[in-house]
């Protein structure tokens, strides 16, 4: 029996397959609520603290929409400069303060491990909304949910993860999830931006078939799903390094049509040039549907950790 009550969601590495499937089936049930067809108040009286110390549009708004559409309420902090962290308060002290007001914390921070530091200091659940170049578990769960919904299955698929696999946190978390399935992973990146060994070791341990390559066009011919990512400008110490890589892989409509017109195209967004605008016209362009799934998946997680059900 899977029990999320009171649990933190900090990494996807520690999730079991039954926990992953529990989130997916729960999210399915929340779709009509996320899509504004039905309303519910199952989290009435509960308060979520939304702490976003790094820029965000989608993740912040979808967490907050999810909480409010479940009948809960939200208090928020945006940016380090407007919080006591700027005065030198530690993450654990901040977490203890927030715990006195809120029932659950969603936190984004530039430092990998920051959500865990907060979680260790408090008893209420902490949800990692992105920690630097570390992980982004809720995004990866909505990515997996999207693959399932777009393709009707996960097992048997060839999935290309493309771009900045070193600093891109969504692909770290997604790879840990995909390691539970019978998939063929193609990790496409420049050599300097390869998937960290910590992640590839996990894939190898779990017996996942994967390959690492710089050859984007060849990979596209094999892929059922192409998951594009942005080169993570904010993680580069040297701007010249970023400039070297920023346009390394660009998915165009022509490229999709030549290689595999049936391909599902995903991106956690924001895109900054790596998917041409005319790709949006293709039936396989799933990135806006993917974004929409974020609310249902976050509703599922919030309801599970707070012990409420429909
Ligand atoms: C991603 C992130 O913040 O890691 N965005 C998101 O949450 N949808 C991807 C990115 O910023 O490139």
XYZ file of C-alpha atoms and ligand atoms in Angstrom:
322
model
C 0.000 0.000 0.000
C 1.430 3.353 -1.020
C 0.986 6.119 1.502
C 2.046 9.640 0.640
C 0.459 11.242 3.707
C 2.883 13.730 5.251
C 5.670 12.756 2.831
C 8.087 15.123 1.105
C 8.538 14.991 -2.670
C 12.176 15.999 -3.113
C 13.531 13.640 -5.746
C 12.137 11.068 -8.140
C 15.068 8.760 -7.463
C 13.482 7.420 -4.299
C 9.998 6.857 -5.764
C 8.898 3.268 -6.281
C 7.006 2.193 -9.372
C 3.797 1.812 -7.357
C 4.208 5.354 -5.990
C 4.735 6.687 -9.504
C 1.627 4.889 -10.750
C -0.378 6.113 -7.767
C 0.446 9.717 -8.717
C -0.481 9.051 -12.343
C -3.854 7.437 -11.599
C -4.675 10.118 -9.030
C -3.778 12.830 -11.558
C -6.078 11.219 -14.137
C -8.961 11.645 -11.681
C -8.134 15.315 -11.229
C -8.125 16.180 -14.945
C -11.746 17.434 -15.051
C -10.988 19.678 -12.044
C -7.749 20.972 -13.550
C -9.593 21.568 -16.833
C -12.254 23.672 -15.071
C -15.094 21.238 -15.826
C -15.707 20.326 -12.168
C -15.004 21.953 -8.819
C -14.019 20.571 -5.445
C -13.065 21.809 -1.981
C -11.216 18.784 -0.620
C -8.361 20.954 0.691
C -10.587 23.598 2.268
C -8.856 25.016 5.337
C -5.375 24.037 4.160
C -2.660 26.548 3.354
C 0.264 26.120 0.954
C 3.390 28.286 1.232
C 4.757 28.957 -2.218
C 8.436 29.926 -1.903
C 9.985 30.773 -5.257
C 13.540 32.018 -4.832
C 14.275 31.491 -8.564
C 12.280 32.693 -11.611
C 9.152 30.747 -12.549
C 5.927 31.229 -14.442
C 4.393 27.806 -15.040
C 5.518 25.918 -11.970
C 4.527 28.640 -9.524
C 1.172 29.363 -11.137
C 0.303 25.707 -11.617
C 1.129 24.824 -7.983
C -0.941 27.770 -6.807
C -3.819 27.021 -9.204
C -3.776 23.383 -8.124
C -4.014 24.342 -4.439
C -6.747 26.900 -4.987
C -8.787 24.644 -7.269
C -8.758 22.079 -4.459
C -10.310 24.677 -2.170
C -7.039 25.449 -0.365
C -5.288 28.780 -0.007
C -1.826 30.074 -0.781
C 0.706 32.436 0.782
C 3.809 33.218 -1.208
C 7.301 34.645 -1.322
C 8.870 35.578 -4.632
C 12.623 36.120 -4.933
C 15.391 35.968 -2.348
C 15.622 39.756 -2.148
C 12.115 40.078 -0.702
C 12.634 37.382 1.949
C 14.612 37.039 5.168
C 17.068 34.769 3.339
C 18.488 38.062 2.058
C 19.161 39.025 5.684
C 21.147 35.852 6.172
C 18.465 33.601 7.674
C 19.193 29.907 7.164
C 16.943 27.710 5.073
C 16.048 25.612 8.098
C 15.036 28.642 10.172
C 12.966 29.948 7.267
C 11.304 26.548 6.978
C 10.447 26.520 10.705
C 8.865 29.953 10.396
C 6.815 28.895 7.376
C 5.696 25.723 9.180
C 3.946 27.808 11.823
C 1.671 29.263 9.114
C 1.312 26.641 6.407
C 0.370 22.969 5.959
C 2.604 22.283 2.957
C 5.576 24.008 1.297
C 6.394 24.212 -2.415
C 9.923 25.570 -2.833
C 12.197 26.515 -5.734
C 15.783 27.505 -5.001
C 19.017 27.868 -6.992
C 20.962 25.636 -4.616
C 20.699 21.866 -5.167
C 19.582 20.257 -1.911
C 17.874 23.402 -0.560
C 14.393 21.768 -0.426
C 15.870 18.807 1.479
C 17.476 21.158 3.986
C 14.079 22.736 4.596
C 12.331 19.371 4.752
C 14.776 18.144 7.394
C 13.852 21.088 9.617
C 10.045 20.673 9.578
C 7.278 18.097 9.922
C 5.005 19.376 7.154
C 5.501 18.044 3.586
C 7.965 19.889 1.371
C 7.595 19.671 -2.418
C 10.672 20.441 -4.506
C 9.662 22.833 -7.291
C 13.194 22.837 -8.759
C 16.540 23.011 -6.940
C 19.240 24.535 -9.126
C 20.726 21.975 -11.475
C 19.475 19.199 -9.179
C 15.950 17.897 -9.679
C 12.432 18.925 -10.606
C 10.310 15.961 -9.512
C 6.841 17.424 -10.059
C 7.742 18.439 -13.615
C 9.055 14.948 -14.335
C 5.856 13.368 -13.025
C 3.792 15.572 -15.324
C 6.163 14.716 -18.168
C 5.658 11.000 -17.563
C 1.894 11.520 -17.304
C 2.033 13.355 -20.645
C 3.970 10.552 -22.352
C 1.382 8.044 -21.078
C -1.515 10.206 -22.281
C -0.014 11.096 -25.658
C 1.231 7.612 -26.571
C -1.175 5.436 -24.533
C 1.817 3.618 -23.009
C 5.386 4.081 -21.759
C 6.844 0.593 -22.144
C 8.331 -0.069 -25.564
C 9.021 3.570 -26.457
C 12.274 5.072 -27.680
C 12.675 8.427 -25.950
C 15.311 11.038 -26.826
C 16.253 13.527 -24.092
C 17.926 16.406 -25.909
C 19.978 19.479 -24.982
C 21.464 20.502 -21.658
C 21.428 17.200 -19.802
C 24.063 18.386 -17.339
C 22.314 21.403 -15.863
C 18.716 20.618 -16.902
C 17.016 19.413 -13.725
C 13.837 18.146 -15.409
C 15.743 15.520 -17.400
C 17.496 14.240 -14.266
C 14.171 13.629 -12.553
C 12.552 12.248 -15.708
C 15.389 9.766 -16.300
C 14.953 8.398 -12.758
C 11.245 7.849 -13.478
C 11.806 6.271 -16.893
C 14.298 3.857 -15.309
C 11.247 1.962 -13.971
C 9.954 1.266 -17.489
C 10.984 -0.808 -20.466
C 12.200 2.095 -22.600
C 15.114 2.820 -24.899
C 16.666 6.165 -23.928
C 18.805 8.237 -26.263
C 20.682 10.936 -24.356
C 21.539 13.652 -26.889
C 23.877 16.429 -25.758
C 27.229 18.050 -26.465
C 29.961 16.114 -24.667
C 30.392 18.982 -22.163
C 26.694 18.900 -21.236
C 26.248 15.152 -20.752
C 23.869 13.548 -18.289
C 25.578 13.361 -14.867
C 27.096 9.989 -13.941
C 24.827 9.792 -10.882
C 21.863 9.528 -13.238
C 23.403 7.228 -15.854
C 24.634 4.923 -13.062
C 21.057 4.603 -11.855
C 19.907 3.780 -15.395
C 22.637 1.154 -15.730
C 21.828 -0.372 -12.327
C 18.172 -0.700 -13.273
C 19.107 -2.313 -16.593
C 17.700 0.468 -18.797
C 18.812 0.424 -22.423
C 20.380 3.822 -23.096
C 22.938 5.443 -25.356
C 24.734 8.792 -25.284
C 25.338 10.741 -28.491
C 25.865 14.205 -29.953
C 24.065 13.255 -33.170
C 20.654 14.930 -32.996
C 19.397 14.144 -36.518
C 20.217 10.443 -36.309
C 18.496 10.211 -32.909
C 15.340 11.806 -34.282
C 14.958 8.983 -36.805
C 14.648 6.487 -33.971
C 12.703 8.464 -31.394
C 8.993 8.031 -30.639
C 9.253 10.904 -28.168
C 11.663 13.828 -28.456
C 12.035 15.750 -25.172
C 13.815 19.039 -25.930
C 15.408 21.217 -23.241
C 16.773 24.739 -23.008
C 20.500 25.291 -22.521
C 20.437 26.508 -18.893
C 22.012 29.945 -19.318
C 21.837 30.803 -15.614
C 24.056 27.843 -14.657
C 27.041 28.861 -16.808
C 29.830 30.717 -15.011
C 31.209 31.932 -18.351
C 28.731 33.626 -20.762
C 30.982 32.687 -23.722
C 30.465 29.001 -22.874
C 26.698 29.502 -22.990
C 26.986 31.243 -26.367
C 28.904 28.265 -27.722
C 26.080 25.878 -26.920
C 22.923 27.937 -27.083
C 21.858 26.969 -30.604
C 23.407 23.533 -30.673
C 20.134 21.667 -31.355
C 17.166 23.297 -33.040
C 14.102 21.225 -33.844
C 12.384 22.449 -37.004
C 9.193 21.319 -38.697
C 11.220 20.064 -41.672
C 13.436 17.975 -39.428
C 10.422 16.317 -37.784
C 8.753 15.653 -41.148
C 11.920 14.166 -42.640
C 12.811 11.948 -39.697
C 9.579 10.821 -38.055
C 6.354 12.804 -38.627
C 4.540 10.764 -35.939
C 6.953 11.802 -33.220
C 5.691 13.274 -29.933
C 7.522 16.515 -29.150
C 7.856 17.682 -25.574
C 9.565 20.550 -23.719
C 9.218 21.662 -20.080
C 9.205 25.285 -21.348
C 10.276 28.047 -21.549
C 11.727 27.495 -25.030
C 14.289 30.021 -26.210
C 14.786 28.983 -29.810
C 15.381 25.231 -29.603
C 11.927 24.454 -31.046
C 10.981 26.504 -34.123
C 7.588 28.154 -33.902
C 6.205 26.254 -36.918
C 6.660 22.960 -35.033
C 3.570 24.080 -33.066
C 1.428 23.198 -36.116
C 2.364 19.520 -35.963
C -0.067 17.101 -34.286
C 2.788 15.651 -32.217
C 3.705 19.008 -30.664
C 2.662 18.196 -27.109
C 4.389 20.895 -25.053
C 1.330 23.020 -24.411
C -0.758 19.968 -23.525
C 2.143 18.879 -21.300
C 1.995 22.203 -19.458
C -1.748 21.818 -18.961
C -1.179 18.439 -17.302
C 0.881 20.205 -14.623
C -2.152 21.335 -12.673
C -3.694 17.836 -12.474
C -0.408 16.250 -11.405
C 0.207 18.903 -8.744
C -3.391 18.516 -7.527
C -2.675 14.806 -7.179
C 0.516 15.396 -5.191
C -1.021 18.028 -2.906
C -4.048 15.871 -2.150
C -1.903 12.779 -1.516
C 0.561 14.427 0.860
C -2.241 16.219 2.708
C -4.355 13.076 2.944
C -7.445 14.216 1.029
C -9.233 12.412 -1.775
C -12.103 13.122 -4.152
C 12.050 24.123 -16.237
C 12.822 24.420 -14.981
O 12.539 25.399 -14.284
O 13.690 23.625 -14.685
N 10.918 24.942 -16.368
C 9.760 24.549 -15.761
O 9.682 24.389 -14.571
N 8.720 24.291 -16.552
C 12.900 24.095 -17.456
C 13.742 25.284 -17.771
O 13.711 26.314 -17.096
O 14.480 25.193 -18.762
